[in-house]
């Protein structure tokens, strides 16, 4: 999966050399934060989608966790771009900052180092064939963490246990994705995606107060859909509204944007990606490949970043 080069604590090394001490807090307790970033090939080389926003979110997640990251934003931009350039055919980048091994494995230990790594791998289509048919989703029995359980707006490694279980449950039931509800019983998000429903010409998504990650793809969709002339609204969404919506789609860095074909076996709309969904998907497809001038600032060319940061 990753047999190339990994950026580990400041240097590019062979992936097999990037090892983790067994008593690391990251491994023992999930004490770490991570990101997922897409790289898209273009005629001009690799474009990294919303690099600065992902690095900002990584640092913000670390702050919420209380994890000190010993690298600047610029050093992290460089790390991401160098790693993708060092791994031919990689299209998905995974930066992670996590607690290493300290003087003790006791929970209150504070003297462990923070390790930072960036791996780049080939993801391709997250759900193969999804664009044509849409995805099948089931409601997860696992509730989205509450605000008092964990800083839910941070991408904390240990916080992903419920997401992994939800996604595996979905796959075991021949579905592609899981929908997670929050403690109030309203719709939160997917295992690693935000959700939108389409009602007439309005595109709605749950607000941050639903306990969701502030997805960068979600933000992209909101800006893009408004530019396409749709009304975009944040509102609490009930499970019933998802089933009855004209169209539903989910979005995230890995999944990109995909229409939802069914929820818990009930077909959504006509059971195929709808007109609005298709328009949003095709605009996003061009946008991330640097084909829409208005959004070019979101697409950083990896080689340019490396050159400009090194100057
Ligand atoms: C729980 C969760 N929600 C939503 C998203 C979508 O976020 P983004 O669009 O920034 O990838 C992700 C993916 O990172 C996620 O893990």
mmCIF file of C-alpha atoms and ligand atoms in Angstrom:
data_model
loop_
_atom_site.group_PDB
_atom_site.id
_atom_site.type_symbol
_atom_site.label_atom_id
_atom_site.label_comp_id
_atom_site.label_asym_id
_atom_site.label_seq_id
_atom_site.Cartn_x
_atom_site.Cartn_y
_atom_site.Cartn_z
ATOM 1 C CA UNK A 1 0.000 0.000 0.000
ATOM 2 C CA UNK A 2 2.836 2.355 0.801
ATOM 3 C CA UNK A 3 6.155 0.936 -0.256
ATOM 4 C CA UNK A 4 7.631 4.236 -1.370
ATOM 5 C CA UNK A 5 8.920 7.201 0.590
ATOM 6 C CA UNK A 6 7.511 8.631 3.771
ATOM 7 C CA UNK A 7 8.316 11.991 5.345
ATOM 8 C CA UNK A 8 9.067 11.201 8.974
ATOM 9 C CA UNK A 9 10.139 13.780 11.539
ATOM 10 C CA UNK A 10 11.666 16.081 8.990
ATOM 11 C CA UNK A 11 13.145 13.714 6.409
ATOM 12 C CA UNK A 12 12.059 11.579 3.491
ATOM 13 C CA UNK A 13 12.858 7.956 4.337
ATOM 14 C CA UNK A 14 11.934 4.569 2.895
ATOM 15 C CA UNK A 15 8.486 3.557 4.187
ATOM 16 C CA UNK A 16 9.822 0.508 6.035
ATOM 17 C CA UNK A 17 12.163 2.738 8.047
ATOM 18 C CA UNK A 18 9.304 4.846 9.386
ATOM 19 C CA UNK A 19 8.653 2.769 12.502
ATOM 20 C CA UNK A 20 6.811 3.613 15.698
ATOM 21 C CA UNK A 21 7.957 2.673 19.238
ATOM 22 C CA UNK A 22 5.503 0.176 20.727
ATOM 23 C CA UNK A 23 4.613 2.298 23.750
ATOM 24 C CA UNK A 24 3.838 5.404 21.690
ATOM 25 C CA UNK A 25 0.805 7.314 22.883
ATOM 26 C CA UNK A 26 -0.418 7.456 19.296
ATOM 27 C CA UNK A 27 -0.557 3.673 19.114
ATOM 28 C CA UNK A 28 -1.619 2.941 22.696
ATOM 29 C CA UNK A 29 -4.329 5.584 23.042
ATOM 30 C CA UNK A 30 -4.981 7.071 19.606
ATOM 31 C CA UNK A 31 -3.290 10.273 20.851
ATOM 32 C CA UNK A 32 -2.766 11.965 17.546
ATOM 33 C CA UNK A 33 -4.392 13.935 14.768
ATOM 34 C CA UNK A 34 -4.432 13.357 11.049
ATOM 35 C CA UNK A 35 -5.569 14.656 7.674
ATOM 36 C CA UNK A 36 -6.484 13.211 4.316
ATOM 37 C CA UNK A 37 -5.567 15.272 1.259
ATOM 38 C CA UNK A 38 -6.077 14.523 -2.433
ATOM 39 C CA UNK A 39 -3.526 15.180 -5.149
ATOM 40 C CA UNK A 40 -4.850 15.420 -8.701
ATOM 41 C CA UNK A 41 -2.683 15.013 -11.779
ATOM 42 C CA UNK A 42 -2.963 17.885 -14.258
ATOM 43 C CA UNK A 43 -1.131 18.883 -17.448
ATOM 44 C CA UNK A 44 0.995 21.020 -15.125
ATOM 45 C CA UNK A 45 1.931 18.309 -12.604
ATOM 46 C CA UNK A 46 0.302 17.383 -9.306
ATOM 47 C CA UNK A 47 -2.266 19.764 -7.850
ATOM 48 C CA UNK A 48 -2.837 19.490 -4.118
ATOM 49 C CA UNK A 49 -6.406 20.370 -3.250
ATOM 50 C CA UNK A 50 -6.829 22.945 -0.463
ATOM 51 C CA UNK A 51 -3.420 22.211 1.013
ATOM 52 C CA UNK A 52 -3.406 25.220 3.332
ATOM 53 C CA UNK A 53 -6.864 24.440 4.702
ATOM 54 C CA UNK A 54 -5.854 20.850 5.464
ATOM 55 C CA UNK A 55 -2.637 21.905 7.197
ATOM 56 C CA UNK A 56 -4.580 24.532 9.177
ATOM 57 C CA UNK A 57 -7.095 21.921 10.265
ATOM 58 C CA UNK A 58 -4.291 19.548 11.307
ATOM 59 C CA UNK A 59 -2.766 22.245 13.503
ATOM 60 C CA UNK A 60 -6.156 23.228 14.888
ATOM 61 C CA UNK A 61 -6.961 19.588 15.698
ATOM 62 C CA UNK A 62 -3.579 19.304 17.465
ATOM 63 C CA UNK A 63 -4.325 22.423 19.480
ATOM 64 C CA UNK A 64 -7.699 21.026 20.555
ATOM 65 C CA UNK A 65 -6.008 17.794 21.629
ATOM 66 C CA UNK A 66 -3.170 19.623 23.374
ATOM 67 C CA UNK A 67 -0.522 18.116 21.113
ATOM 68 C CA UNK A 68 2.431 20.309 20.233
ATOM 69 C CA UNK A 69 3.473 20.055 16.599
ATOM 70 C CA UNK A 70 7.132 20.978 16.180
ATOM 71 C CA UNK A 71 6.773 22.186 12.570
ATOM 72 C CA UNK A 72 5.510 25.397 11.011
ATOM 73 C CA UNK A 73 2.709 25.556 8.466
ATOM 74 C CA UNK A 74 5.261 26.144 5.707
ATOM 75 C CA UNK A 75 7.318 23.124 6.760
ATOM 76 C CA UNK A 76 4.165 21.022 6.617
ATOM 77 C CA UNK A 77 3.222 22.337 3.140
ATOM 78 C CA UNK A 78 6.677 21.330 2.018
ATOM 79 C CA UNK A 79 6.424 17.911 3.681
ATOM 80 C CA UNK A 80 3.131 17.169 1.900
ATOM 81 C CA UNK A 81 4.395 18.274 -1.504
ATOM 82 C CA UNK A 82 7.776 16.556 -1.240
ATOM 83 C CA UNK A 83 6.079 13.320 -0.225
ATOM 84 C CA UNK A 84 3.624 13.290 -3.100
ATOM 85 C CA UNK A 85 6.393 14.085 -5.574
ATOM 86 C CA UNK A 86 8.486 11.227 -4.158
ATOM 87 C CA UNK A 87 5.715 8.668 -4.697
ATOM 88 C CA UNK A 88 4.783 8.070 -8.291
ATOM 89 C CA UNK A 89 1.027 7.543 -8.862
ATOM 90 C CA UNK A 90 0.098 8.598 -5.308
ATOM 91 C CA UNK A 91 -3.165 10.541 -5.198
ATOM 92 C CA UNK A 92 -3.947 10.547 -1.480
ATOM 93 C CA UNK A 93 -1.781 12.064 1.230
ATOM 94 C CA UNK A 94 -2.025 11.230 4.894
ATOM 95 C CA UNK A 95 -0.261 13.594 7.313
ATOM 96 C CA UNK A 96 -0.325 12.519 10.949
ATOM 97 C CA UNK A 97 1.033 14.022 14.180
ATOM 98 C CA UNK A 98 1.023 11.739 17.196
ATOM 99 C CA UNK A 99 2.412 11.249 20.661
ATOM 100 C CA UNK A 100 5.528 9.092 20.762
ATOM 101 C CA UNK A 101 6.946 7.054 23.612
ATOM 102 C CA UNK A 102 7.572 8.909 26.857
ATOM 103 C CA UNK A 103 9.173 7.963 30.181
ATOM 104 C CA UNK A 104 6.043 6.037 31.135
ATOM 105 C CA UNK A 105 2.906 4.684 29.517
ATOM 106 C CA UNK A 106 0.786 6.179 32.331
ATOM 107 C CA UNK A 107 -1.999 8.392 30.983
ATOM 108 C CA UNK A 108 -0.668 11.576 32.583
ATOM 109 C CA UNK A 109 2.750 11.309 30.904
ATOM 110 C CA UNK A 110 3.718 14.541 29.172
ATOM 111 C CA UNK A 111 7.371 14.078 28.227
ATOM 112 C CA UNK A 112 6.817 12.136 25.006
ATOM 113 C CA UNK A 113 7.919 13.628 21.696
ATOM 114 C CA UNK A 114 5.422 14.471 18.952
ATOM 115 C CA UNK A 115 6.196 12.583 15.761
ATOM 116 C CA UNK A 116 4.989 13.933 12.447
ATOM 117 C CA UNK A 117 4.723 11.783 9.357
ATOM 118 C CA UNK A 118 3.343 12.197 5.866
ATOM 119 C CA UNK A 119 2.564 9.167 3.722
ATOM 120 C CA UNK A 120 1.254 9.234 0.167
ATOM 121 C CA UNK A 121 -0.584 6.339 -1.367
ATOM 122 C CA UNK A 122 -2.811 5.429 -4.286
ATOM 123 C CA UNK A 123 -6.497 5.710 -3.399
ATOM 124 C CA UNK A 124 -8.207 5.909 -6.788
ATOM 125 C CA UNK A 125 -11.978 5.596 -6.511
ATOM 126 C CA UNK A 126 -12.922 5.254 -2.832
ATOM 127 C CA UNK A 127 -16.085 3.360 -3.790
ATOM 128 C CA UNK A 128 -15.461 1.853 -7.233
ATOM 129 C CA UNK A 129 -18.294 2.497 -9.687
ATOM 130 C CA UNK A 130 -20.098 4.875 -7.329
ATOM 131 C CA UNK A 131 -20.348 7.785 -9.742
ATOM 132 C CA UNK A 132 -22.637 6.002 -12.174
ATOM 133 C CA UNK A 133 -24.857 4.142 -9.722
ATOM 134 C CA UNK A 134 -24.712 6.154 -6.465
ATOM 135 C CA UNK A 135 -23.893 4.633 -3.092
ATOM 136 C CA UNK A 136 -25.953 2.485 -0.754
ATOM 137 C CA UNK A 137 -25.932 3.723 2.817
ATOM 138 C CA UNK A 138 -27.125 2.211 6.065
ATOM 139 C CA UNK A 139 -27.792 4.003 9.326
ATOM 140 C CA UNK A 140 -25.109 3.058 11.793
ATOM 141 C CA UNK A 141 -25.989 1.805 15.256
ATOM 142 C CA UNK A 142 -22.937 3.780 16.421
ATOM 143 C CA UNK A 143 -23.760 7.280 17.571
ATOM 144 C CA UNK A 144 -21.612 10.221 16.580
ATOM 145 C CA UNK A 145 -19.533 11.288 19.609
ATOM 146 C CA UNK A 146 -21.022 14.029 21.734
ATOM 147 C CA UNK A 147 -19.333 17.343 22.370
ATOM 148 C CA UNK A 148 -18.651 16.343 25.963
ATOM 149 C CA UNK A 149 -17.077 13.056 24.907
ATOM 150 C CA UNK A 150 -14.420 14.427 22.575
ATOM 151 C CA UNK A 151 -13.617 17.583 20.571
ATOM 152 C CA UNK A 152 -15.739 16.435 17.624
ATOM 153 C CA UNK A 153 -14.541 19.134 15.235
ATOM 154 C CA UNK A 154 -10.983 17.783 15.411
ATOM 155 C CA UNK A 155 -9.657 14.854 13.370
ATOM 156 C CA UNK A 156 -8.360 12.905 16.351
ATOM 157 C CA UNK A 157 -6.987 9.420 15.638
ATOM 158 C CA UNK A 158 -8.733 7.720 18.593
ATOM 159 C CA UNK A 159 -12.027 9.398 17.659
ATOM 160 C CA UNK A 160 -12.188 7.286 14.500
ATOM 161 C CA UNK A 161 -12.983 3.991 16.209
ATOM 162 C CA UNK A 162 -16.736 4.509 15.751
ATOM 163 C CA UNK A 163 -16.181 5.497 12.099
ATOM 164 C CA UNK A 164 -14.147 2.361 11.402
ATOM 165 C CA UNK A 165 -16.806 0.175 13.042
ATOM 166 C CA UNK A 166 -19.599 1.980 11.182
ATOM 167 C CA UNK A 167 -17.884 1.585 7.800
ATOM 168 C CA UNK A 168 -17.083 -2.091 8.422
ATOM 169 C CA UNK A 169 -20.674 -2.763 9.523
ATOM 170 C CA UNK A 170 -21.928 -1.070 6.346
ATOM 171 C CA UNK A 171 -19.652 -3.166 4.147
ATOM 172 C CA UNK A 172 -20.677 -6.345 5.982
ATOM 173 C CA UNK A 173 -24.271 -5.502 5.079
ATOM 174 C CA UNK A 174 -23.316 -4.993 1.392
ATOM 175 C CA UNK A 175 -23.650 -1.211 1.734
ATOM 176 C CA UNK A 176 -21.016 1.332 0.754
ATOM 177 C CA UNK A 177 -21.291 3.807 3.574
ATOM 178 C CA UNK A 178 -22.718 4.433 7.016
ATOM 179 C CA UNK A 179 -24.809 7.367 8.164
ATOM 180 C CA UNK A 180 -24.178 8.379 11.754
ATOM 181 C CA UNK A 181 -26.806 10.123 13.859
ATOM 182 C CA UNK A 182 -25.922 12.306 16.819
ATOM 183 C CA UNK A 183 -27.083 12.084 20.427
ATOM 184 C CA UNK A 184 -30.274 14.012 19.526
ATOM 185 C CA UNK A 185 -31.114 11.462 16.862
ATOM 186 C CA UNK A 186 -30.627 13.902 13.995
ATOM 187 C CA UNK A 187 -28.324 13.349 11.054
ATOM 188 C CA UNK A 188 -24.643 14.072 11.633
ATOM 189 C CA UNK A 189 -22.415 12.673 8.879
ATOM 190 C CA UNK A 190 -20.949 9.584 7.271
ATOM 191 C CA UNK A 191 -17.973 7.597 8.551
ATOM 192 C CA UNK A 192 -15.673 10.064 6.791
ATOM 193 C CA UNK A 193 -18.064 12.257 4.798
ATOM 194 C CA UNK A 194 -20.510 15.087 5.216
ATOM 195 C CA UNK A 195 -24.024 14.804 3.833
ATOM 196 C CA UNK A 196 -26.280 17.074 1.757
ATOM 197 C CA UNK A 197 -29.935 16.754 0.812
ATOM 198 C CA UNK A 198 -31.564 18.507 -2.127
ATOM 199 C CA UNK A 199 -35.054 19.995 -1.784
ATOM 200 C CA UNK A 200 -36.240 21.875 -4.879
ATOM 201 C CA UNK A 201 -33.378 24.280 -5.616
ATOM 202 C CA UNK A 202 -32.085 24.306 -2.056
ATOM 203 C CA UNK A 203 -29.139 22.262 -0.897
ATOM 204 C CA UNK A 204 -29.148 21.566 2.838
ATOM 205 C CA UNK A 205 -26.536 20.157 5.168
ATOM 206 C CA UNK A 206 -26.404 19.745 8.958
ATOM 207 C CA UNK A 207 -24.807 22.626 10.879
ATOM 208 C CA UNK A 208 -21.591 22.228 12.869
ATOM 209 C CA UNK A 209 -23.755 22.051 16.001
ATOM 210 C CA UNK A 210 -24.916 18.605 14.780
ATOM 211 C CA UNK A 211 -21.479 17.416 15.942
ATOM 212 C CA UNK A 212 -19.829 17.057 12.548
ATOM 213 C CA UNK A 213 -16.365 17.569 11.186
ATOM 214 C CA UNK A 214 -16.160 20.864 9.295
ATOM 215 C CA UNK A 215 -15.358 19.139 6.046
ATOM 216 C CA UNK A 216 -13.231 20.919 3.505
ATOM 217 C CA UNK A 217 -15.182 19.236 0.700
ATOM 218 C CA UNK A 218 -18.394 20.373 2.448
ATOM 219 C CA UNK A 219 -17.129 23.939 2.397
ATOM 220 C CA UNK A 220 -16.132 23.542 -1.267
ATOM 221 C CA UNK A 221 -19.599 22.228 -2.136
ATOM 222 C CA UNK A 222 -21.301 25.074 -0.265
ATOM 223 C CA UNK A 223 -19.326 27.744 -2.119
ATOM 224 C CA UNK A 224 -19.564 25.967 -5.471
ATOM 225 C CA UNK A 225 -23.320 25.306 -5.174
ATOM 226 C CA UNK A 226 -23.989 28.943 -4.259
ATOM 227 C CA UNK A 227 -21.951 29.995 -7.310
ATOM 228 C CA UNK A 228 -24.055 27.621 -9.429
ATOM 229 C CA UNK A 229 -27.158 29.497 -8.281
ATOM 230 C CA UNK A 230 -28.515 27.140 -5.610
ATOM 231 C CA UNK A 231 -29.641 28.264 -2.222
ATOM 232 C CA UNK A 232 -27.414 26.601 0.371
ATOM 233 C CA UNK A 233 -28.757 26.126 3.883
ATOM 234 C CA UNK A 234 -27.416 24.625 7.096
ATOM 235 C CA UNK A 235 -30.221 23.010 9.076
ATOM 236 C CA UNK A 236 -30.893 20.076 11.336
ATOM 237 C CA UNK A 237 -31.895 17.092 9.249
ATOM 238 C CA UNK A 238 -33.988 14.142 10.410
ATOM 239 C CA UNK A 239 -33.514 10.599 9.084
ATOM 240 C CA UNK A 240 -36.977 10.861 7.458
ATOM 241 C CA UNK A 241 -35.889 13.900 5.466
ATOM 242 C CA UNK A 242 -32.973 11.985 3.993
ATOM 243 C CA UNK A 243 -35.230 9.162 2.827
ATOM 244 C CA UNK A 244 -37.805 11.610 1.399
ATOM 245 C CA UNK A 245 -35.312 14.009 -0.232
ATOM 246 C CA UNK A 246 -35.305 14.447 -3.999
ATOM 247 C CA UNK A 247 -31.563 13.864 -4.011
ATOM 248 C CA UNK A 248 -28.914 13.128 -1.410
ATOM 249 C CA UNK A 249 -25.165 13.187 -1.769
ATOM 250 C CA UNK A 250 -22.197 12.646 0.502
ATOM 251 C CA UNK A 251 -18.807 14.276 0.214
ATOM 252 C CA UNK A 252 -15.337 14.015 1.635
ATOM 253 C CA UNK A 253 -11.757 14.082 0.460
ATOM 254 C CA UNK A 254 -11.577 10.318 -0.070
ATOM 255 C CA UNK A 255 -15.117 9.735 -1.411
ATOM 256 C CA UNK A 256 -15.105 13.056 -3.273
ATOM 257 C CA UNK A 257 -18.819 13.617 -4.058
ATOM 258 C CA UNK A 258 -21.203 10.728 -4.679
ATOM 259 C CA UNK A 259 -24.950 10.507 -4.952
ATOM 260 C CA UNK A 260 -26.753 8.343 -2.399
ATOM 261 C CA UNK A 261 -28.884 5.692 -4.092
ATOM 262 C CA UNK A 262 -30.491 4.234 -0.996
ATOM 263 C CA UNK A 263 -30.693 4.587 2.761
ATOM 264 C CA UNK A 264 -31.476 1.446 4.748
ATOM 265 C CA UNK A 265 -32.818 -0.202 1.606
ATOM 266 C CA UNK A 266 -35.206 2.661 0.700
ATOM 267 C CA UNK A 267 -34.468 4.218 -2.670
ATOM 268 C CA UNK A 268 -33.734 7.956 -2.634
ATOM 269 C CA UNK A 269 -35.584 9.818 -5.397
ATOM 270 C CA UNK A 270 -35.351 7.742 -8.562
ATOM 271 C CA UNK A 271 -32.550 5.615 -7.148
ATOM 272 C CA UNK A 272 -29.854 7.167 -9.325
ATOM 273 C CA UNK A 273 -27.648 10.268 -8.910
ATOM 274 C CA UNK A 274 -30.000 13.199 -9.664
ATOM 275 C CA UNK A 275 -29.521 16.287 -11.833
ATOM 276 C CA UNK A 276 -28.250 18.573 -9.088
ATOM 277 C CA UNK A 277 -25.899 15.894 -7.756
ATOM 278 C CA UNK A 278 -24.495 15.259 -11.224
ATOM 279 C CA UNK A 279 -23.918 18.973 -11.800
ATOM 280 C CA UNK A 280 -22.157 19.334 -8.445
ATOM 281 C CA UNK A 281 -20.000 16.252 -9.144
ATOM 282 C CA UNK A 282 -18.946 17.394 -12.597
ATOM 283 C CA UNK A 283 -18.143 20.939 -11.440
ATOM 284 C CA UNK A 284 -16.072 19.501 -8.575
ATOM 285 C CA UNK A 285 -14.295 17.191 -11.003
ATOM 286 C CA UNK A 286 -13.100 20.203 -13.042
ATOM 287 C CA UNK A 287 -12.501 22.428 -10.037
ATOM 288 C CA UNK A 288 -10.029 20.076 -8.297
ATOM 289 C CA UNK A 289 -8.092 19.637 -11.545
ATOM 290 C CA UNK A 290 -7.529 23.373 -11.821
ATOM 291 C CA UNK A 291 -9.886 23.796 -14.777
ATOM 292 C CA UNK A 292 -12.051 26.544 -13.267
ATOM 293 C CA UNK A 293 -10.099 29.815 -12.938
ATOM 294 C CA UNK A 294 -12.256 31.116 -10.094
ATOM 295 C CA UNK A 295 -11.119 28.325 -7.765
ATOM 296 C CA UNK A 296 -7.489 28.077 -8.833
ATOM 297 C CA UNK A 297 -6.299 29.413 -5.473
ATOM 298 C CA UNK A 298 -7.474 26.114 -3.952
ATOM 299 C CA UNK A 299 -5.180 24.083 -6.213
ATOM 300 C CA UNK A 300 -1.520 24.265 -5.269
ATOM 301 C CA UNK A 301 0.958 22.860 -7.727
ATOM 302 C CA UNK A 302 3.266 20.595 -5.687
ATOM 303 C CA UNK A 303 6.452 21.598 -7.524
ATOM 304 C CA UNK A 304 5.696 25.316 -7.161
ATOM 305 C CA UNK A 305 5.107 24.945 -3.416
ATOM 306 C CA UNK A 306 8.422 23.104 -2.997
ATOM 307 C CA UNK A 307 10.284 25.801 -4.932
ATOM 308 C CA UNK A 308 8.619 28.736 -3.178
ATOM 309 C CA UNK A 309 9.010 27.324 0.342
ATOM 310 C CA UNK A 310 12.662 26.448 -0.237
ATOM 311 C CA UNK A 311 13.559 29.960 -1.451
HETATM 312 C C1 LIG B 1 -15.949 12.283 10.187
HETATM 313 C C2 LIG B 1 -15.672 13.007 8.915
HETATM 314 N N1 LIG B 1 -16.611 13.821 8.407
HETATM 315 C C3 LIG B 1 -16.421 14.480 7.253
HETATM 316 C C4 LIG B 1 -15.249 14.335 6.536
HETATM 317 C C5 LIG B 1 -15.051 15.091 5.259
HETATM 318 O O1 LIG B 1 -14.042 16.045 5.456
HETATM 319 P P1 LIG B 1 -13.135 16.546 4.254
HETATM 320 O O2 LIG B 1 -14.059 17.002 3.209
HETATM 321 O O3 LIG B 1 -12.356 17.661 4.858
HETATM 322 O O4 LIG B 1 -12.302 15.409 3.840
HETATM 323 C C6 LIG B 1 -14.260 13.488 7.019
HETATM 324 C C7 LIG B 1 -13.010 13.296 6.264
HETATM 325 O O5 LIG B 1 -12.005 13.778 6.627
HETATM 326 C C8 LIG B 1 -14.457 12.822 8.237
HETATM 327 O O6 LIG B 1 -13.536 12.006 8.716
#
